[in-house]
mmCIF file of C-alpha atoms in Angstrom:
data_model
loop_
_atom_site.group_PDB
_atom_site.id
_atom_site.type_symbol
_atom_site.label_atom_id
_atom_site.label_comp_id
_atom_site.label_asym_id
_atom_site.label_seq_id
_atom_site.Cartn_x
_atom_site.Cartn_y
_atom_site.Cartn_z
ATOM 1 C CA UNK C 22 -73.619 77.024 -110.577
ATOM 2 C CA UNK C 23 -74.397 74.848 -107.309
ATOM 3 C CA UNK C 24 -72.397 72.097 -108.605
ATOM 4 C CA UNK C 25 -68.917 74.385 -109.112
ATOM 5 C CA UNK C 26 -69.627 75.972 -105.506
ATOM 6 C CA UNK C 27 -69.406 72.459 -104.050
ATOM 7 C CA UNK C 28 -66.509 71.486 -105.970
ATOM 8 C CA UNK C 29 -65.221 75.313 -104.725
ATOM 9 C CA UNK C 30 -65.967 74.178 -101.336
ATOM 10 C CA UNK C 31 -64.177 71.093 -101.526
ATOM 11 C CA UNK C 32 -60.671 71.953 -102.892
ATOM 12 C CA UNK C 33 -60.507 74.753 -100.088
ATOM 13 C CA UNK C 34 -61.430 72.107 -97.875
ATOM 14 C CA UNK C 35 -58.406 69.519 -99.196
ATOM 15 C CA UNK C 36 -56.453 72.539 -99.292
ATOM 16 C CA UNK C 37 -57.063 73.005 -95.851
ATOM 17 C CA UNK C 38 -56.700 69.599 -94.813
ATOM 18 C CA UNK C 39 -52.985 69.763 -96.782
ATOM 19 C CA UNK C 40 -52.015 72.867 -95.059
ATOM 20 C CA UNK C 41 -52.626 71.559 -91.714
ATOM 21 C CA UNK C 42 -51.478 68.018 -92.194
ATOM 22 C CA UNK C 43 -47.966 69.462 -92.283
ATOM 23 C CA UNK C 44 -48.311 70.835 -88.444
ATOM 24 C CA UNK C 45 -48.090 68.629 -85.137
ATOM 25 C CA UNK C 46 -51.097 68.764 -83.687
ATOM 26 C CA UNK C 47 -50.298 66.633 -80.964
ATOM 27 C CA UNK C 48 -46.624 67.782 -79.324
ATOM 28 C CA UNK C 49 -46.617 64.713 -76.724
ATOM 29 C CA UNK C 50 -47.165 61.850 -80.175
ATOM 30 C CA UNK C 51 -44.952 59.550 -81.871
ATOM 31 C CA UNK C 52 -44.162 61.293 -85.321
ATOM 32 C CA UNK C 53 -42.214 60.248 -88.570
ATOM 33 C CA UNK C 54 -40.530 63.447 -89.711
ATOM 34 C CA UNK C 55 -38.698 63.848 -93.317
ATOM 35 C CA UNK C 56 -35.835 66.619 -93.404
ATOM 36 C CA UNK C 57 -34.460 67.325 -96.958
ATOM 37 C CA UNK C 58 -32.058 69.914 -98.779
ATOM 38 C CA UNK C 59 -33.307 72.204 -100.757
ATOM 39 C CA UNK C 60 -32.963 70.670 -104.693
ATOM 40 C CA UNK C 61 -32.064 67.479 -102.706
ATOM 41 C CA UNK C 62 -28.668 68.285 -102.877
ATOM 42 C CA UNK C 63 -26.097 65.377 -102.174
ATOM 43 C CA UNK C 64 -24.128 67.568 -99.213
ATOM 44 C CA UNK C 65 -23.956 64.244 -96.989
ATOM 45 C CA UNK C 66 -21.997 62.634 -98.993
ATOM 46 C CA UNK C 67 -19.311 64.590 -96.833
ATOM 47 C CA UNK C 68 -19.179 62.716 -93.539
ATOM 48 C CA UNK C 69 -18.163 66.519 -91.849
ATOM 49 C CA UNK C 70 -21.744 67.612 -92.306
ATOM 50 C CA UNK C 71 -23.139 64.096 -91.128
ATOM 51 C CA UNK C 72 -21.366 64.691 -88.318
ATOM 52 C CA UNK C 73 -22.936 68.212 -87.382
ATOM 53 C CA UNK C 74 -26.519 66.420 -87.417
ATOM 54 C CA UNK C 75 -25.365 63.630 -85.289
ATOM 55 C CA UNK C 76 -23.671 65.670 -82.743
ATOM 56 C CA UNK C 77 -27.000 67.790 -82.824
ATOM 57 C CA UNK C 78 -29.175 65.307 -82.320
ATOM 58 C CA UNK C 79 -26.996 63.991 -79.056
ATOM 59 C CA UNK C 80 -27.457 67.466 -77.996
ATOM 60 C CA UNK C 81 -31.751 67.690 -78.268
ATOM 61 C CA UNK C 82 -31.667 64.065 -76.343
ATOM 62 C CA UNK C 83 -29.274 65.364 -73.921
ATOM 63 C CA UNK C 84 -30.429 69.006 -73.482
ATOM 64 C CA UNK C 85 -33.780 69.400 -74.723
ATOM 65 C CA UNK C 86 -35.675 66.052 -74.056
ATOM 66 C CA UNK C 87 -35.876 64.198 -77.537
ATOM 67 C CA UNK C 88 -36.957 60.901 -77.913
ATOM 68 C CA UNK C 89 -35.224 59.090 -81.049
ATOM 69 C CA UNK C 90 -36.812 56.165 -81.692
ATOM 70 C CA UNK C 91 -35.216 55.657 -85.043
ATOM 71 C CA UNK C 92 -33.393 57.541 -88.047
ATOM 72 C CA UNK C 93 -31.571 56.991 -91.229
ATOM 73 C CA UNK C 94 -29.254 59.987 -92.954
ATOM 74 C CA UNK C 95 -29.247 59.616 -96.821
ATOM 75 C CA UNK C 96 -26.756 62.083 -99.062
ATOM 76 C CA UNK C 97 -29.250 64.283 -99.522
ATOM 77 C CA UNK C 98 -32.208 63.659 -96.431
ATOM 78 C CA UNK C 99 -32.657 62.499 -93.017
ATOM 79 C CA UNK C 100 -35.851 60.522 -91.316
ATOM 80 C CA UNK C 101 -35.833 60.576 -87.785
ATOM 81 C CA UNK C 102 -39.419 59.006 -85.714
ATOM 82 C CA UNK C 103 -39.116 61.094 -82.377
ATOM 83 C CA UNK C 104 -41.529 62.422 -79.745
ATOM 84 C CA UNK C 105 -40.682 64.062 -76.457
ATOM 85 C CA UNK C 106 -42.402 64.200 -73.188
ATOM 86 C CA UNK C 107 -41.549 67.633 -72.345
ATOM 87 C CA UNK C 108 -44.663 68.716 -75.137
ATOM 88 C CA UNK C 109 -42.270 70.883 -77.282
ATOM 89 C CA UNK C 110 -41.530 68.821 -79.957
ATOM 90 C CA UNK C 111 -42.182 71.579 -83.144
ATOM 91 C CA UNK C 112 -39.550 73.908 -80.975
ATOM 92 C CA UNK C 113 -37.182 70.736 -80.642
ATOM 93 C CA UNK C 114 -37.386 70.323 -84.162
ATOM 94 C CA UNK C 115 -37.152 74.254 -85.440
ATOM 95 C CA UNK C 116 -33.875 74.530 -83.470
ATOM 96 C CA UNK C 117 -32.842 71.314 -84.912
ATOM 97 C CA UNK C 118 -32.986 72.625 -88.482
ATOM 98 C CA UNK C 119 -31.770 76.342 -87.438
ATOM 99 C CA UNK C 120 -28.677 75.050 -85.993
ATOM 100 C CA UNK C 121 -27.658 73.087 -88.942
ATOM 101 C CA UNK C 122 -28.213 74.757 -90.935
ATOM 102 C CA UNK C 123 -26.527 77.768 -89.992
ATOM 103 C CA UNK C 124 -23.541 75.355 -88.985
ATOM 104 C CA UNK C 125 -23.158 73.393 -92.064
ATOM 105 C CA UNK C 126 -23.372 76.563 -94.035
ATOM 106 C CA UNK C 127 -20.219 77.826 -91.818
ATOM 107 C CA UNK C 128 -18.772 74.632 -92.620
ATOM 108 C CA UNK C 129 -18.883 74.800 -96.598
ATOM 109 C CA UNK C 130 -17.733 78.228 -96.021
ATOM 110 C CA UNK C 131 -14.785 77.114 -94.181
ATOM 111 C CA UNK C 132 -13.819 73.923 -95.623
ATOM 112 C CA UNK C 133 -10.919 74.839 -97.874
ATOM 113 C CA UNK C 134 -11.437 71.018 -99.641
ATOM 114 C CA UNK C 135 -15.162 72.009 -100.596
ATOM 115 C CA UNK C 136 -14.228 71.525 -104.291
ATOM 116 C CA UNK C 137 -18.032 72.194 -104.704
ATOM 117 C CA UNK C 138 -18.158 75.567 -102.705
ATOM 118 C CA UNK C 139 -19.468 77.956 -104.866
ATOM 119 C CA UNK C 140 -21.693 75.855 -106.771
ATOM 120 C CA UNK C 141 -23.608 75.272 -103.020
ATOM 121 C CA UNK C 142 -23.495 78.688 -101.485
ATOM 122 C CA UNK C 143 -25.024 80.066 -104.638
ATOM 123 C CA UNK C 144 -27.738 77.092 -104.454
ATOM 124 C CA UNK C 145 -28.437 78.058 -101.049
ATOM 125 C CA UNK C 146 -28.106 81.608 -101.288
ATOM 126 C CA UNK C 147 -30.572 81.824 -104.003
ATOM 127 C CA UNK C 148 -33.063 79.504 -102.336
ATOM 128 C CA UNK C 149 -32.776 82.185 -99.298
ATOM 129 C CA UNK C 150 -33.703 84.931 -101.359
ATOM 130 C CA UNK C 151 -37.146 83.142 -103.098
ATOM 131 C CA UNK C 152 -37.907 83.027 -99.186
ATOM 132 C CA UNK C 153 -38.642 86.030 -96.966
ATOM 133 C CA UNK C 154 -38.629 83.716 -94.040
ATOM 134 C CA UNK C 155 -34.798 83.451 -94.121
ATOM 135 C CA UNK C 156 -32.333 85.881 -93.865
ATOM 136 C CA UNK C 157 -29.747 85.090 -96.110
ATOM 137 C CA UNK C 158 -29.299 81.162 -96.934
ATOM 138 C CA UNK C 159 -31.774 78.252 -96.752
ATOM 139 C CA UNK C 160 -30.184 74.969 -96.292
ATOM 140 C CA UNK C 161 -33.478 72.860 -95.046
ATOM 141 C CA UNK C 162 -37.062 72.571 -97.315
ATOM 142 C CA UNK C 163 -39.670 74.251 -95.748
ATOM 143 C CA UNK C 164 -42.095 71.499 -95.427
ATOM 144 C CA UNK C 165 -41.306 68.091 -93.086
ATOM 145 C CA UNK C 166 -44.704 66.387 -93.793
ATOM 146 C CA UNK C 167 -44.614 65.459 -90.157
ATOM 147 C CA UNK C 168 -47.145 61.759 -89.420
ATOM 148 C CA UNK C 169 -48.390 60.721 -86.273
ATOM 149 C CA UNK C 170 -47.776 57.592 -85.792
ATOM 150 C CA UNK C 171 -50.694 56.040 -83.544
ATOM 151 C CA UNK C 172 -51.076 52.357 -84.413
ATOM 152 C CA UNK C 173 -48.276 49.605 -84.221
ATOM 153 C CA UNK C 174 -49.004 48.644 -87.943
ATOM 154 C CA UNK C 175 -48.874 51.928 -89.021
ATOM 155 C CA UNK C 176 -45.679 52.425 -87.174
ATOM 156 C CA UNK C 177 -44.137 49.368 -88.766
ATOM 157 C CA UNK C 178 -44.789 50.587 -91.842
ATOM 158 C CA UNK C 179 -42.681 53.925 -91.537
ATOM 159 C CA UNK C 180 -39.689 51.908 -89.186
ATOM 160 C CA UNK C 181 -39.132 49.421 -91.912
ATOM 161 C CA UNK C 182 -39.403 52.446 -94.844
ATOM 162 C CA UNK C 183 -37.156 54.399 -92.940
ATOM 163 C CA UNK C 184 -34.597 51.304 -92.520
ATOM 164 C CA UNK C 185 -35.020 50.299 -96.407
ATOM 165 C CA UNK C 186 -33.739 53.239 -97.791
ATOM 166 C CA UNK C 187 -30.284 52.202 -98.275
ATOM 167 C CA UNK C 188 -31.397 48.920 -99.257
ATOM 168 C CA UNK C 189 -33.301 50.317 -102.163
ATOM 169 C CA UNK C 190 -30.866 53.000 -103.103
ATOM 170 C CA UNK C 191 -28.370 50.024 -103.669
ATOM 171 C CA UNK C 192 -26.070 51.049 -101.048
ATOM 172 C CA UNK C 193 -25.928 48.216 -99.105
ATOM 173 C CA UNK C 194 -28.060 44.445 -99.231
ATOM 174 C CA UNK C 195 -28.880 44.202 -95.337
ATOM 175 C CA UNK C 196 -30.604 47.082 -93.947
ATOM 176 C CA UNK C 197 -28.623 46.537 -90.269
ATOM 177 C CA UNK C 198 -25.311 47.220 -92.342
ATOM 178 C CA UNK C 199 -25.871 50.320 -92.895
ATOM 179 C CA UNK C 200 -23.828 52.918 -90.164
ATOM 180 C CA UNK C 201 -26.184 56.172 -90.639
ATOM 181 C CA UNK C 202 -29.420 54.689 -89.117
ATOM 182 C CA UNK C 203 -30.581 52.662 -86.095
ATOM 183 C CA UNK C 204 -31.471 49.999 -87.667
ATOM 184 C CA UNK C 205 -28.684 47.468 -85.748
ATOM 185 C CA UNK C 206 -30.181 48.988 -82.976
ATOM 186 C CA UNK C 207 -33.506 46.921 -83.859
ATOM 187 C CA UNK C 208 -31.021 43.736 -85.067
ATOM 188 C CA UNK C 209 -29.421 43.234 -81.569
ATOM 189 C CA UNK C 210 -26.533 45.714 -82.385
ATOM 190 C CA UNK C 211 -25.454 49.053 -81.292
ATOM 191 C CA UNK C 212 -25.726 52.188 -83.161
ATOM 192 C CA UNK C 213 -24.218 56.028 -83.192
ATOM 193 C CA UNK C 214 -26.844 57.807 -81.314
ATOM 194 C CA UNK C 215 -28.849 56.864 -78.283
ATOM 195 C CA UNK C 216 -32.472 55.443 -79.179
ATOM 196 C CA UNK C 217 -35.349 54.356 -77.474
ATOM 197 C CA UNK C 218 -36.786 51.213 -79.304
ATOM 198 C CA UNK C 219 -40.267 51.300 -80.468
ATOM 199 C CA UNK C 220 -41.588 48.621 -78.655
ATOM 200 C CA UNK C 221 -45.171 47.967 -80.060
ATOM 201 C CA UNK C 222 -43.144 48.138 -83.939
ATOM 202 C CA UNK C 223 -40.260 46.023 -82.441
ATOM 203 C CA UNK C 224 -42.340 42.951 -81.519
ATOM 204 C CA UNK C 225 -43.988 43.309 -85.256
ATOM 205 C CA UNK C 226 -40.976 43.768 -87.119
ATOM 206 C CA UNK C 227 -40.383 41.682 -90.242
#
């Protein structure tokens, strides 16, 4: 009996530990932050919708104090390893995923050459319903598994994952070829958004 209270005791404790491993704890930190559609839907295979999360994220580093230090958008996810100094960086990041999702559920409503249209309003719409915390559609998964990234190896680690997903997905050999991430910003080039470079990660980098 002793021996299944302690085991009791320690799944609510990992269960505990999961549930608040998803939070940022510490709003001023470096963090590595996943965003995925729902069923990991392909919808950025569309450049339109790319575009709506680019030209948001120029608005949080413009408007609302974001710090990108890098990103990468895949057809069906984004990374993105941000902080800001402002201490707000859950709020940065819940009006991030409000506002495009909203807008790039406007979009497939609106885009008259959305052969898939009705196949991903229904996906949407029915993952909005399964959740009482939306309204009507859910675009975004719930969960971003946010890490804090607090040691230059560590931070390596995620930069060069981030970077490597089109290189393992076959899309392209080089990592720096790739036009949806910063990583010619860390080769000596120039990417589409504004970055600040990870310096500690930079001077490791492989």
């Amino acid at each position: 009996m002793l021996k299944l209270l302690k085991i009791a005791k320690l799944l609510k404790k990992l269960f505990c530990m999961k549930d608040d491993g998803y939070k940022i704890r510490d709003q001023f930190g470096v963090h590595f932050i996943t965003f995925a559609v729902i069923q990991w839907i392909d919808i950025f295979s569309r450049y339109c919708y790319v575009e709506t999360v680019l030209n948001s994220l120029k608005y949080c580093i413009k408007e609302k104090g974001l710090c990108l230090h890098a990103w990468c958008i895949m057809s069906n996810h984004l990374h993105l390893i941000v902080s800001t100094e402002k201490g707000n960086l859950s709020d940065i990041l819940r009006d991030f995923k409000s506002y495009t999702s909203k807008k790039i559920i406007q979009q497939i409503e609106d885009n008259k050459e959305e052969s898939r249209k009705h196949w991903l309003l229904w996906l949407f719409k029915q993952a909005g319903t399964a959740n009482s915390r939306n309204e009507n559609y859910q675009f975004w998964q719930q969960d971003n598994q946010p890490m804090q990234l607090q040691t230059a190896e560590f931070t390596l680690i995620k930069l060069n994952y981030l970077h490597n997903n089109p290189v393992k997905a076959g899309i392209v050999e080089k990592h720096e070829d790739y036009l949806l991430s910063s990583a010619r910003d860390y080769n000596g080039g120039k990417g589409l958004l504004p970055i600040e470079h990870l310096t500690a990660a930079y001077t490791l980098r492989l």
